[in-house]
Amino acid sequence: MTTRRLAAPLTLLISAFIAGCGGGGGQASSTTATPSPESATPTTPAPAPASTPRTAGLWEGQTHTARATHIVMLDDGRLFFLYSTIADPTLMGGAIVGLLTNSGLSYVSQVAYDFDWEGMAAQTGTLTASIDNQSGFNGSMNYTTNADRAFSFSSSYLPPSTRSVTLADVAGPYANSDRTMTMDIDAKGGVTGVAFAQKCAFAGTVVPTRNYTNILHIALSFAGGGCPLGTNTVEGIAIYNPERKELLGTAVTATGNSVAMFQTRKP
């Protein structure tokens, strides 16, 4: 039987980037697979509605090419696979987003989007994985048109108690490395910010998952104007690292083929 839920015992994350363009190191960079509408004047949009909290699973590991990975699977089957650059495991290199189905402890996403942040075009592929008896999440990603890009990965499960934070801990000002994007999160989870040299305003919310305080559902609405995403709303996850005071995130449009990714830190 096929389902989209995590198997027991595991049923219990802006520099913006749009499909098909690279960046890196938290720099603002954008393009899109399909043109987005733009308004003449950038204005602050109405905040995106808060997401319904879900449970999550979190694994950390690496690919066979030595990219560090943060893998989040929600209980509705949505997968967010954040990976680093090869040169620096602390710098975000891109993200894979898909919808997993499972049979027992074996999982597959037949259409997974890989949004690379290092200059490679966004591609689709198939991600397959399984959970072993130590709760490791291990598998491979194979691409539709570029077989040389395929990779395998292994990762270990991190229980929710690994990092415990509150929204008050997460709250504060954030910026990417070159300050082309800034955002503020308040103690209730409200988000406001701008990207692309003050030309693109966005607003939204962050809500902790039910079991991980450091994994947040994020929803952002863009104001048009200088926003490559036009007036779209994106939803996804963000991972807060209290030691680095860093927020990593990936959020996609309803169609799943355009994305906003970010790596930001507090001052």
Coordinates of C-alpha atoms in Angstrom, one line a residue, residues 36-260:
S36 CA 5.9 36.3 -13.3
P37 CA 3.6 39.3 -13.3
E38 CA 5.0 42.6 -12.0
S39 CA 3.4 45.7 -10.6
A40 CA 4.7 49.2 -11.4
T41 CA 5.5 50.1 -7.8
P42 CA 6.8 47.8 -5.1
T43 CA 4.6 47.9 -2.0
T44 CA 4.5 45.9 1.2
P45 CA 2.2 42.9 0.5
A46 CA -0.4 41.5 2.9
P47 CA 1.3 38.8 5.0
A48 CA 0.9 35.2 3.7
P49 CA -1.5 33.2 5.9
A50 CA 0.1 31.0 8.6
S51 CA 0.7 27.4 7.7
T52 CA -0.9 24.6 9.6
P53 CA 1.8 23.1 11.9
R54 CA 2.8 19.6 10.8
T55 CA 5.2 17.0 12.2
A56 CA 8.6 16.6 10.6
G57 CA 11.6 14.4 10.3
L58 CA 15.1 15.8 10.2
W59 CA 18.2 14.1 8.9
E60 CA 21.7 15.4 8.4
G61 CA 24.5 13.8 6.4
Q62 CA 26.3 14.2 3.1
T63 CA 26.3 13.2 -0.6
H64 CA 29.0 11.0 -2.1
T65 CA 30.5 14.2 -3.5
A66 CA 30.9 15.5 0.0
R67 CA 28.1 18.1 0.0
A68 CA 26.6 18.5 3.5
T69 CA 22.8 17.9 3.6
H70 CA 19.8 18.9 5.7
I71 CA 16.8 16.8 4.8
V72 CA 13.3 17.6 6.1
M73 CA 10.4 15.4 5.4
L74 CA 6.9 16.5 6.5
D75 CA 4.1 14.1 7.5
D76 CA 2.2 14.9 4.3
G77 CA 5.2 13.6 2.2
R78 CA 6.7 16.9 1.2
L79 CA 10.5 16.7 1.0
F80 CA 13.0 19.6 1.3
F81 CA 16.6 18.4 0.7
L82 CA 19.0 21.3 1.3
Y83 CA 22.6 20.8 0.2
S84 CA 25.9 22.7 0.6
T85 CA 28.5 23.7 -1.9
I86 CA 31.3 21.1 -2.4
A87 CA 33.9 23.7 -1.3
D88 CA 32.3 24.8 1.9
P89 CA 29.8 22.7 3.9
T90 CA 28.5 25.8 5.7
L91 CA 27.4 27.5 2.4
M92 CA 24.1 26.5 0.8
G93 CA 24.5 25.2 -2.7
G94 CA 20.9 24.4 -3.6
A95 CA 17.8 22.5 -2.7
I96 CA 15.7 19.6 -4.0
V97 CA 12.0 19.7 -3.5
G98 CA 9.5 16.9 -4.1
L99 CA 6.6 14.9 -2.8
L100 CA 7.4 11.5 -1.5
T101 CA 5.3 8.3 -1.5
N102 CA 6.3 5.3 0.5
S103 CA 5.8 1.6 0.8
G104 CA 7.0 0.6 4.2
L105 CA 10.4 2.2 4.8
S106 CA 11.1 2.8 1.0
Y107 CA 10.4 6.2 -0.4
V108 CA 10.3 7.7 -3.9
S109 CA 9.6 11.1 -5.5
Q110 CA 9.0 10.6 -9.2
V111 CA 9.2 14.3 -9.9
A112 CA 11.8 16.1 -7.7
Y113 CA 12.9 19.6 -8.6
D114 CA 16.6 20.4 -8.1
F115 CA 17.2 24.2 -7.8
D116 CA 20.9 24.6 -7.9
W117 CA 22.5 27.8 -6.5
E118 CA 25.9 27.4 -8.2
G119 CA 25.1 28.3 -11.8
M120 CA 23.5 25.0 -13.1
A121 CA 20.1 25.0 -14.6
A122 CA 17.2 23.7 -12.5
Q123 CA 16.4 20.1 -13.4
T124 CA 13.8 17.4 -12.6
G125 CA 14.7 13.9 -11.5
T126 CA 13.7 11.0 -9.4
L127 CA 14.7 10.7 -5.8
T128 CA 14.6 7.3 -4.1
A129 CA 15.6 6.5 -0.5
S130 CA 14.9 4.2 2.4
I131 CA 15.1 4.4 6.2
D132 CA 17.3 1.7 7.8
N133 CA 17.0 0.2 11.2
Q134 CA 19.1 3.0 12.8
S135 CA 16.7 5.5 11.2
G136 CA 19.3 6.6 8.6
F137 CA 17.8 8.1 5.5
N138 CA 19.9 6.9 2.5
G139 CA 19.3 7.0 -1.2
S140 CA 20.1 8.6 -4.6
M141 CA 19.0 11.3 -7.0
N142 CA 18.9 10.6 -10.7
Y143 CA 18.2 13.3 -13.3
T144 CA 15.8 13.3 -16.3
T145 CA 18.3 14.8 -18.8
N146 CA 21.8 14.8 -17.2
A147 CA 22.9 11.4 -16.0
D148 CA 26.3 12.7 -14.9
R149 CA 24.7 14.9 -12.3
A150 CA 23.3 11.9 -10.3
F151 CA 24.5 11.3 -6.8
S152 CA 23.9 9.1 -3.7
F153 CA 23.5 10.3 -0.1
S154 CA 23.5 9.0 3.4
S155 CA 22.2 10.7 6.5
S156 CA 21.4 10.2 10.2
Y157 CA 18.2 11.0 12.0
L158 CA 18.3 14.0 14.5
P159 CA 15.6 13.7 17.1
P160 CA 13.5 16.8 18.0
S161 CA 15.3 17.2 21.3
T162 CA 18.7 17.9 19.5
R163 CA 18.0 21.7 19.4
S164 CA 15.3 23.4 21.4
V165 CA 14.5 27.0 20.7
T166 CA 11.5 29.3 20.9
L167 CA 10.1 31.9 18.5
A168 CA 11.7 34.5 20.8
D169 CA 15.1 32.9 20.0
V170 CA 14.4 32.9 16.3
A171 CA 13.1 36.5 16.3
G172 CA 15.3 39.3 15.2
P173 CA 16.9 41.0 12.1
Y174 CA 18.5 38.8 9.4
A175 CA 20.6 39.6 6.3
N176 CA 22.4 37.6 3.6
S177 CA 26.2 38.0 3.2
D178 CA 26.0 41.0 0.8
R179 CA 22.9 42.6 2.4
T180 CA 21.0 42.5 -0.9
M181 CA 18.2 40.9 1.2
T182 CA 17.1 41.7 4.7
M183 CA 14.2 40.5 6.8
D184 CA 12.8 40.8 10.3
I185 CA 11.0 38.1 12.3
D186 CA 9.0 39.2 15.4
A187 CA 8.3 37.2 18.5
K188 CA 4.9 36.0 17.2
G189 CA 6.4 34.8 13.9
G190 CA 5.5 37.7 11.6
V191 CA 8.0 38.2 8.8
T192 CA 8.7 41.4 6.7
G193 CA 11.6 42.1 4.4
V194 CA 13.1 43.3 1.1
A195 CA 15.3 41.6 -1.5
F196 CA 17.2 42.7 -4.6
A197 CA 18.5 46.1 -3.5
Q198 CA 15.2 47.2 -1.8
K199 CA 13.2 46.7 -5.0
C200 CA 11.1 43.7 -3.7
A201 CA 9.1 43.7 -0.6
F202 CA 7.7 40.5 1.0
A203 CA 5.7 39.6 4.2
G204 CA 4.7 36.4 5.8
T205 CA 4.8 34.1 8.8
V206 CA 6.9 31.4 10.4
V207 CA 5.3 28.7 12.5
P208 CA 7.2 25.9 14.3
T209 CA 6.5 22.3 13.4
R210 CA 4.7 20.3 16.0
N211 CA 7.8 18.4 17.1
Y212 CA 10.8 20.4 16.1
T213 CA 11.1 23.9 17.5
N214 CA 14.0 24.8 15.2
I215 CA 12.2 23.7 12.0
L216 CA 9.7 26.3 10.9
H217 CA 6.9 26.4 8.3
I218 CA 7.4 29.5 6.3
A219 CA 5.0 31.4 4.0
L220 CA 5.9 34.5 2.1
S221 CA 3.9 36.8 -0.2
F222 CA 5.7 39.0 -2.7
A223 CA 4.7 42.5 -3.7
G224 CA 5.4 42.6 -7.4
G225 CA 7.5 45.5 -8.7
G226 CA 11.1 44.3 -8.6
C227 CA 10.2 40.8 -7.5
P228 CA 11.0 38.0 -9.9
L229 CA 8.3 36.0 -8.3
G230 CA 5.8 38.8 -9.0
T231 CA 2.9 38.7 -6.5
N232 CA 3.2 34.9 -5.8
T233 CA 3.1 33.3 -2.4
V234 CA 5.6 30.6 -1.6
E235 CA 5.5 28.0 1.2
G236 CA 8.1 25.7 2.6
I237 CA 10.5 25.2 5.6
A238 CA 13.3 27.1 7.4
I239 CA 15.9 25.6 9.7
Y240 CA 17.2 27.7 12.6
N241 CA 20.8 27.0 13.9
P242 CA 21.0 28.7 17.3
E243 CA 24.8 28.3 17.5
R244 CA 25.3 30.2 14.2
K245 CA 22.2 32.4 14.6
E246 CA 21.5 31.3 11.0
L247 CA 18.3 30.6 9.1
L248 CA 18.3 28.3 6.1
G249 CA 15.1 28.0 4.0
T250 CA 13.4 26.8 0.9
A251 CA 9.9 27.7 -0.2
V252 CA 8.0 27.0 -3.4
T253 CA 5.1 28.3 -5.4
A254 CA 1.9 26.2 -5.6
T255 CA 3.1 24.7 -8.9
G256 CA 6.4 23.6 -7.3
N257 CA 8.6 24.8 -10.2
S258 CA 9.6 28.2 -8.8
V259 CA 11.4 28.6 -5.5
A260 CA 12.7 31.1 -3.0

